[in-house]
Short mmCIF file of C-alpha atoms and ligand atoms in Angstrom, two decimals:
data_model
loop_
_atom_site.label_atom_id
_atom_site.label_comp_id
_atom_site.label_asym_id
_atom_site.label_seq_id
_atom_site.Cartn_x
_atom_site.Cartn_y
_atom_site.Cartn_z
CA UNK A 75 22.45 -14.52 25.21
CA UNK A 76 23.88 -13.56 21.88
CA UNK A 77 23.16 -10.35 20.31
CA UNK A 78 20.65 -11.53 17.91
CA UNK A 79 18.59 -13.16 20.53
CA UNK A 80 18.80 -10.06 22.68
CA UNK A 81 17.08 -8.06 19.94
CA UNK A 82 13.82 -9.82 20.71
CA UNK A 83 13.75 -8.52 24.32
CA UNK A 84 11.44 -5.55 25.00
CA UNK A 85 12.30 -5.25 28.56
CA UNK A 86 10.08 -2.86 30.51
CA UNK A 87 8.59 -1.51 27.20
CA UNK A 88 5.01 -0.57 27.56
CA UNK A 89 2.79 -2.16 24.92
CA UNK A 90 -0.79 -1.12 24.52
CA UNK A 91 -2.96 -3.86 22.98
CA UNK A 92 -6.50 -3.03 21.85
CA UNK A 93 -8.97 -5.86 22.05
CA UNK A 94 -6.45 -7.20 24.43
CA UNK A 95 -8.88 -9.60 26.20
CA UNK A 96 -9.88 -11.42 23.01
CA UNK A 97 -8.52 -14.56 21.54
CA UNK A 98 -5.48 -12.97 19.71
CA UNK A 99 -5.11 -10.16 22.05
CA UNK A 100 -4.47 -12.53 25.02
CA UNK A 101 -1.78 -14.25 22.80
CA UNK A 102 -0.14 -10.89 21.98
CA UNK A 103 -0.02 -10.21 25.60
CA UNK A 104 1.77 -13.55 26.20
CA UNK A 105 4.27 -12.42 23.41
CA UNK A 106 4.93 -9.02 25.19
CA UNK A 107 5.34 -10.93 28.59
CA UNK A 108 7.68 -13.43 27.12
CA UNK A 109 9.75 -10.54 25.80
CA UNK A 110 9.88 -8.88 29.29
CA UNK A 111 7.46 -6.05 28.34
CA UNK A 112 4.48 -4.51 30.14
CA UNK A 113 1.21 -5.42 28.33
CA UNK A 114 -1.60 -2.92 28.60
CA UNK A 115 -4.85 -4.62 27.62
CA UNK A 116 -7.50 -2.35 26.42
CA UNK A 117 -10.95 -3.89 25.93
CA UNK A 118 -14.65 -2.96 26.12
CA UNK A 119 -15.56 -6.25 27.82
CA UNK A 120 -15.06 -6.19 31.52
CA UNK A 121 -15.39 -9.90 32.17
CA UNK A 122 -13.13 -10.93 29.31
CA UNK A 123 -10.45 -8.53 30.77
CA UNK A 124 -10.91 -10.23 34.20
CA UNK A 125 -10.47 -13.61 32.90
CA UNK A 126 -7.51 -12.71 30.56
CA UNK A 127 -5.76 -11.04 33.58
CA UNK A 128 -6.15 -14.05 35.55
CA UNK A 129 -4.87 -16.19 32.98
CA UNK A 130 -1.84 -14.13 32.15
CA UNK A 131 -0.87 -13.79 36.00
CA UNK A 132 -0.98 -17.48 36.32
CA UNK A 133 1.39 -18.02 33.31
CA UNK A 134 3.75 -15.04 33.89
CA UNK A 135 4.08 -14.65 37.76
CA UNK A 136 5.46 -11.55 39.09
CA UNK A 137 5.14 -9.53 35.86
CA UNK A 138 3.12 -6.40 35.40
CA UNK A 139 -0.08 -6.45 33.39
CA UNK A 140 -2.23 -3.34 33.07
CA UNK A 141 -5.70 -3.36 32.00
CA UNK A 142 -8.33 -0.67 31.06
CA UNK A 143 -12.12 -1.31 30.26
CA UNK A 144 -12.56 1.38 27.72
CA UNK A 145 -14.01 1.85 24.27
CA UNK A 146 -11.36 2.47 21.64
CA UNK A 147 -13.85 4.69 19.62
CA UNK A 148 -13.75 7.19 22.36
CA UNK A 149 -10.90 9.45 22.03
CA UNK A 150 -11.29 10.97 25.37
CA UNK A 151 -11.06 7.53 27.01
CA UNK A 152 -7.89 6.86 24.96
CA UNK A 153 -6.35 10.30 26.03
CA UNK A 154 -6.95 9.43 29.65
CA UNK A 155 -5.15 5.99 29.34
CA UNK A 156 -2.40 7.81 27.60
CA UNK A 157 -1.92 10.38 30.40
CA UNK A 158 -2.10 7.61 33.05
CA UNK A 159 0.50 5.39 31.37
CA UNK A 160 2.77 8.35 30.74
CA UNK A 161 2.46 9.52 34.37
CA UNK A 162 3.18 6.06 35.74
CA UNK A 163 5.85 4.75 33.36
CA UNK A 164 7.01 7.90 31.41
CA UNK A 165 6.76 6.21 28.09
CA UNK A 166 4.50 4.17 25.70
CA UNK A 167 6.56 2.20 23.25
CA UNK A 168 4.47 -0.17 21.36
CA UNK A 169 0.90 -0.23 20.09
CA UNK A 170 -0.89 -3.29 18.64
CA UNK A 171 -4.16 -2.28 16.88
CA UNK A 172 -5.93 -5.52 17.21
CA UNK A 173 -9.57 -4.89 18.23
CA UNK A 174 -12.44 -5.46 15.80
CA UNK A 175 -16.00 -6.47 15.68
CA UNK A 176 -15.31 -9.92 14.91
CA UNK A 177 -18.09 -11.95 13.19
CA UNK A 178 -17.45 -15.58 13.63
CA UNK A 179 -19.43 -16.35 10.52
CA UNK A 180 -18.67 -20.08 10.76
CA UNK A 181 -20.70 -20.28 14.06
CA UNK A 182 -23.70 -18.60 12.72
CA UNK A 183 -26.38 -21.11 11.85
CA UNK A 184 -29.51 -18.77 11.72
CA UNK A 185 -30.81 -16.82 8.76
CA UNK A 186 -28.28 -13.95 8.00
CA UNK A 187 -30.06 -12.90 4.92
CA UNK A 188 -30.01 -9.44 6.20
CA UNK A 189 -26.20 -9.14 5.97
CA UNK A 190 -26.10 -10.08 2.32
CA UNK A 191 -24.33 -7.36 0.42
CA UNK A 192 -27.46 -6.03 -1.51
CA UNK A 193 -29.17 -5.31 1.79
CA UNK A 194 -26.08 -4.80 4.13
CA UNK A 195 -27.42 -2.34 6.77
CA UNK A 196 -25.62 1.09 6.91
CA UNK A 197 -25.70 0.73 10.74
CA UNK A 198 -23.52 -2.40 10.71
CA UNK A 199 -21.19 -0.74 8.16
CA UNK A 200 -20.82 2.26 10.43
CA UNK A 201 -20.40 0.12 13.68
CA UNK A 202 -17.72 -2.16 12.19
CA UNK A 203 -15.79 0.57 10.48
CA UNK A 204 -15.99 2.56 13.85
CA UNK A 205 -14.19 0.01 15.75
CA UNK A 206 -11.94 -1.53 13.04
CA UNK A 207 -10.68 1.45 11.34
CA UNK A 208 -11.64 4.54 13.28
CA UNK A 209 -10.51 3.02 16.48
CA UNK A 210 -7.18 2.14 14.95
CA UNK A 211 -6.87 5.66 13.56
CA UNK A 212 -7.61 7.07 17.10
CA UNK A 213 -5.16 4.88 18.83
CA UNK A 214 -2.51 5.42 16.25
CA UNK A 215 -3.00 9.15 16.50
CA UNK A 216 -3.12 9.42 20.40
CA UNK A 217 -0.42 6.71 21.27
CA UNK A 218 1.65 7.34 18.14
CA UNK A 219 1.85 11.10 18.97
CA UNK A 220 3.44 10.11 22.32
CA UNK A 221 5.94 8.02 20.40
CA UNK A 222 6.69 10.93 18.30
CA UNK A 223 7.47 12.96 21.45
CA UNK A 224 9.69 10.10 22.52
CA UNK A 225 11.23 9.96 19.16
CA UNK A 226 10.74 6.11 18.95
CA UNK A 227 8.11 3.41 19.04
CA UNK A 228 6.53 0.46 17.26
CA UNK A 229 3.03 0.21 15.86
CA UNK A 230 1.67 -3.18 14.65
CA UNK A 231 -1.66 -3.30 12.92
CA UNK A 232 -3.45 -6.67 12.89
CA UNK A 233 -4.99 -7.24 9.41
CA UNK A 234 -5.84 -10.58 7.97
CA UNK A 235 -5.23 -12.87 5.10
CA UNK A 236 -8.56 -11.32 4.01
CA UNK A 237 -6.62 -7.95 3.86
CA UNK A 238 -4.79 -9.56 0.97
CA UNK A 239 -7.48 -11.65 -0.86
CA UNK A 240 -11.31 -11.70 -1.00
CA UNK A 241 -13.16 -14.01 1.28
CA UNK A 242 -14.30 -17.34 -0.55
CA UNK A 243 -17.88 -17.05 0.41
CA UNK A 244 -18.30 -20.80 -0.50
CA UNK A 245 -16.77 -21.80 2.85
CA UNK A 246 -19.40 -20.05 4.83
CA UNK A 247 -22.19 -21.59 2.94
CA UNK A 248 -24.32 -24.39 4.52
CA UNK A 249 -25.92 -27.26 2.64
CA UNK A 250 -29.68 -27.36 2.37
CA UNK A 251 -30.06 -23.54 2.88
CA UNK A 252 -31.43 -21.49 0.02
CA UNK A 253 -28.86 -19.25 -1.80
CA UNK A 254 -30.75 -15.99 -1.01
CA UNK A 255 -30.34 -16.47 2.78
CA UNK A 256 -26.81 -18.05 2.94
CA UNK A 257 -24.28 -16.57 5.28
CA UNK A 258 -21.73 -14.31 3.91
CA UNK A 259 -18.49 -12.86 5.31
CA UNK A 260 -19.53 -9.09 5.60
CA UNK A 261 -18.00 -6.54 3.32
CA UNK A 262 -16.80 -4.50 6.19
CA UNK A 263 -14.22 -7.22 7.04
CA UNK A 264 -12.53 -6.90 3.64
CA UNK A 265 -12.60 -3.11 3.72
CA UNK A 266 -11.22 -2.86 7.24
CA UNK A 267 -8.43 -5.40 6.81
CA UNK A 268 -7.38 -3.81 3.52
CA UNK A 269 -7.72 -0.35 5.10
CA UNK A 270 -5.38 -1.15 8.00
CA UNK A 271 -2.61 -2.04 5.42
CA UNK A 272 -3.19 1.44 3.92
CA UNK A 273 -2.96 2.99 7.28
CA UNK A 274 0.25 1.05 7.98
CA UNK A 275 1.99 2.37 4.81
CA UNK A 276 0.70 5.90 5.56
CA UNK A 277 1.99 6.13 9.08
CA UNK A 278 5.25 4.18 8.24
CA UNK A 279 6.38 6.70 5.76
CA UNK A 280 4.90 9.83 7.68
CA UNK A 281 6.85 8.76 10.89
CA UNK A 282 9.75 6.94 9.25
CA UNK A 283 12.41 9.63 10.25
CA UNK A 284 10.90 10.02 13.81
CA UNK A 285 11.98 6.58 14.70
CA UNK A 286 8.49 5.04 14.77
CA UNK A 287 8.06 1.73 12.77
CA UNK A 288 4.63 0.75 11.55
CA UNK A 289 3.94 -2.74 10.12
CA UNK A 290 0.88 -5.07 9.60
CA UNK A 291 0.36 -8.71 10.26
CA UNK A 292 -1.97 -10.78 8.27
CA UNK A 293 -2.84 -13.87 10.12
CA UNK A 294 -5.16 -16.59 8.84
CA UNK A 295 -7.86 -18.30 10.83
CA UNK A 296 -7.19 -19.84 14.18
CA UNK A 297 -8.85 -23.23 14.90
CA UNK A 298 -11.04 -22.49 17.82
CA UNK A 299 -14.03 -24.90 18.04
CA UNK A 300 -15.42 -24.49 14.53
CA UNK A 301 -17.28 -27.18 12.91
CA UNK A 302 -15.46 -30.05 11.06
CA UNK A 303 -17.40 -29.06 7.99
CA UNK A 304 -16.10 -25.57 8.08
CA UNK A 305 -12.53 -26.64 8.98
CA UNK A 306 -12.48 -29.07 6.01
CA UNK A 307 -13.67 -26.38 3.59
CA UNK A 308 -11.22 -23.79 4.82
CA UNK A 309 -8.14 -26.05 5.12
CA UNK A 310 -8.82 -27.18 1.43
CA UNK A 311 -7.72 -23.51 0.68
CA UNK A 312 -4.58 -23.61 2.60
CA UNK A 313 -1.48 -25.49 1.19
CA UNK A 314 -0.34 -26.43 4.73
CA UNK A 315 -3.79 -28.06 5.11
CA UNK A 316 -4.49 -26.77 8.59
CA UNK A 317 -5.69 -23.75 10.50
CA UNK A 318 -3.40 -21.92 12.87
CA UNK A 319 -3.07 -22.82 16.50
CA UNK A 320 -3.87 -20.15 19.13
CA UNK A 321 -0.36 -19.31 20.23
CA UNK A 322 1.21 -19.72 16.70
CA UNK A 323 1.50 -15.88 15.97
CA UNK A 324 3.20 -15.03 19.21
CA UNK A 325 6.71 -15.20 17.88
CA UNK A 326 5.99 -13.34 14.78
CA UNK A 327 4.42 -10.63 16.88
CA UNK A 328 7.35 -10.47 19.26
CA UNK A 329 9.67 -10.26 16.17
CA UNK A 330 7.60 -7.36 14.70
CA UNK A 331 7.36 -5.29 18.05
CA UNK A 332 10.99 -5.77 19.00
CA UNK A 333 14.34 -4.50 17.69
CA UNK A 334 14.59 -8.01 15.97
CA UNK A 335 12.76 -6.19 13.04
CA UNK A 336 14.61 -2.76 13.51
CA UNK A 337 14.88 -2.24 9.63
CA UNK A 338 11.31 -3.23 8.78
CA UNK A 339 8.71 -0.57 8.36
CA UNK A 340 5.62 -0.25 6.08
CA UNK A 341 5.76 -4.00 5.65
CA UNK A 342 2.83 -6.56 5.52
CA UNK A 343 3.79 -9.89 6.92
CA UNK A 344 1.57 -12.65 5.90
CA UNK A 345 1.39 -15.71 8.12
CA UNK A 346 -1.33 -17.88 6.60
CA UNK A 347 -0.04 -21.40 5.98
CA UNK A 348 0.33 -20.36 2.38
CA UNK A 349 -3.36 -19.55 1.72
CA UNK A 350 -2.73 -16.30 -0.22
CA UNK A 351 -0.24 -18.00 -2.60
CA UNK A 352 -3.33 -19.93 -4.09
N1 NAD B 403 -9.17 -15.19 15.17
C1 NAD B 403 -8.77 -15.37 13.98
O1 NAD B 403 -8.81 -16.48 13.45
C2 NAD B 403 -8.20 -14.14 13.30
C3 NAD B 403 -7.60 -14.23 12.02
C4 NAD B 403 -7.13 -13.08 11.23
C5 NAD B 403 -7.30 -11.96 11.85
N2 NAD B 403 -7.89 -11.81 13.06
C6 NAD B 403 -7.89 -10.50 13.61
O2 NAD B 403 -7.30 -10.40 14.84
C7 NAD B 403 -7.90 -9.50 15.70
C8 NAD B 403 -8.42 -10.21 16.95
O3 NAD B 403 -9.29 -11.28 16.61
P1 NAD B 403 -9.85 -12.25 17.74
O4 NAD B 403 -10.10 -13.51 17.02
O5 NAD B 403 -8.95 -12.28 19.01
O6 NAD B 403 -11.33 -11.43 18.11
P2 NAD B 403 -11.97 -11.50 19.43
O7 NAD B 403 -13.40 -11.11 19.17
O8 NAD B 403 -11.71 -12.61 20.35
O9 NAD B 403 -11.27 -10.10 20.18
C9 NAD B 403 -11.54 -8.86 19.78
C10 NAD B 403 -11.72 -8.11 21.05
O10 NAD B 403 -11.90 -6.72 20.70
C11 NAD B 403 -12.70 -6.21 21.75
N3 NAD B 403 -13.45 -4.89 21.27
C12 NAD B 403 -14.35 -4.93 20.38
N4 NAD B 403 -14.75 -3.63 20.21
C13 NAD B 403 -14.02 -2.84 21.02
C14 NAD B 403 -14.00 -1.41 21.32
N5 NAD B 403 -14.80 -0.59 20.75
N6 NAD B 403 -13.08 -1.02 22.29
C15 NAD B 403 -12.32 -1.93 22.97
N7 NAD B 403 -12.40 -3.17 22.62
C16 NAD B 403 -13.26 -3.70 21.73
C17 NAD B 403 -13.70 -7.30 22.05
O11 NAD B 403 -14.27 -7.12 23.41
C18 NAD B 403 -12.74 -8.50 22.09
O12 NAD B 403 -12.22 -8.85 23.21
C19 NAD B 403 -9.09 -8.97 14.83
O13 NAD B 403 -8.80 -7.71 14.24
C20 NAD B 403 -9.33 -10.02 13.83
O14 NAD B 403 -9.97 -9.48 12.75
C21 NAD B 403 -8.29 -12.84 13.77
#
């Protein structure tokens, strides 16, 4: 293999993936395994972890996959995972902050009037921010501090095209439903995804001389069983005229967590079929 391709290898590197059992988390784990690393799937959902592990073991025989059923908003549980991993492997090399309370707005068909901005409940605001931002802060603090001790590591924050632009609420609206009770993409989604880019720039500069690189990826929507009506409305906003396929971010992720991107820090990489150009 030539030197350039070798840089994509993350052989035996330990990579913590939050929300690791979800749709994207699973694909991040595939990217880590393809690069020869050890994915550590952290997720709150036991059943999803079980299924993700079976799927990964089938695809990547004889490779190690670690899983932990924990809540990333609990610093004690994160500390315990860090201690266990350091004891077992001696190092934690990569963190992918991917977990989120992910409202699949396009699947919601009932009255979501209560989440309209004017009466958006403080409780939902707090819950979403707790997972999407506080969880990322805690993981960065706990696993990033271990990287600081090691004088090296990579952190990848999973933002969104909606970390760059505002949601176009028209694509979530359904015909025949009164305006006052139309579904909207919640404000927390925008705030969290923009916030993760802020966290990225902060830690990238804070740790730049300590050998820790921090970057953000902004993926756009993955096609995953949404209605034809929704797909049509969304793809009209995308120059490439399609949504992403499930495994389409894997190579960008591997690039961003490996030495292939060794001079990249504080960057926001947009992979969105061109949506944010329009
Ligand atoms: N799917 C997309 O089209 C898309 C597009 C752009 C950005 N993103 C972003 O990618 C990330 C992953 O999205 P996804 O589609 O895979 O979502 P998903 O809902 O499939 O996965 C999220 C995972 O996070 C876990 N989780 C939630 N709260 C947790 C907690 N407190 N502790 C530990 N785990 C917790 C869930 O159990 C779930 O498995 C999210 O940040 C999302 O905003 C997704």
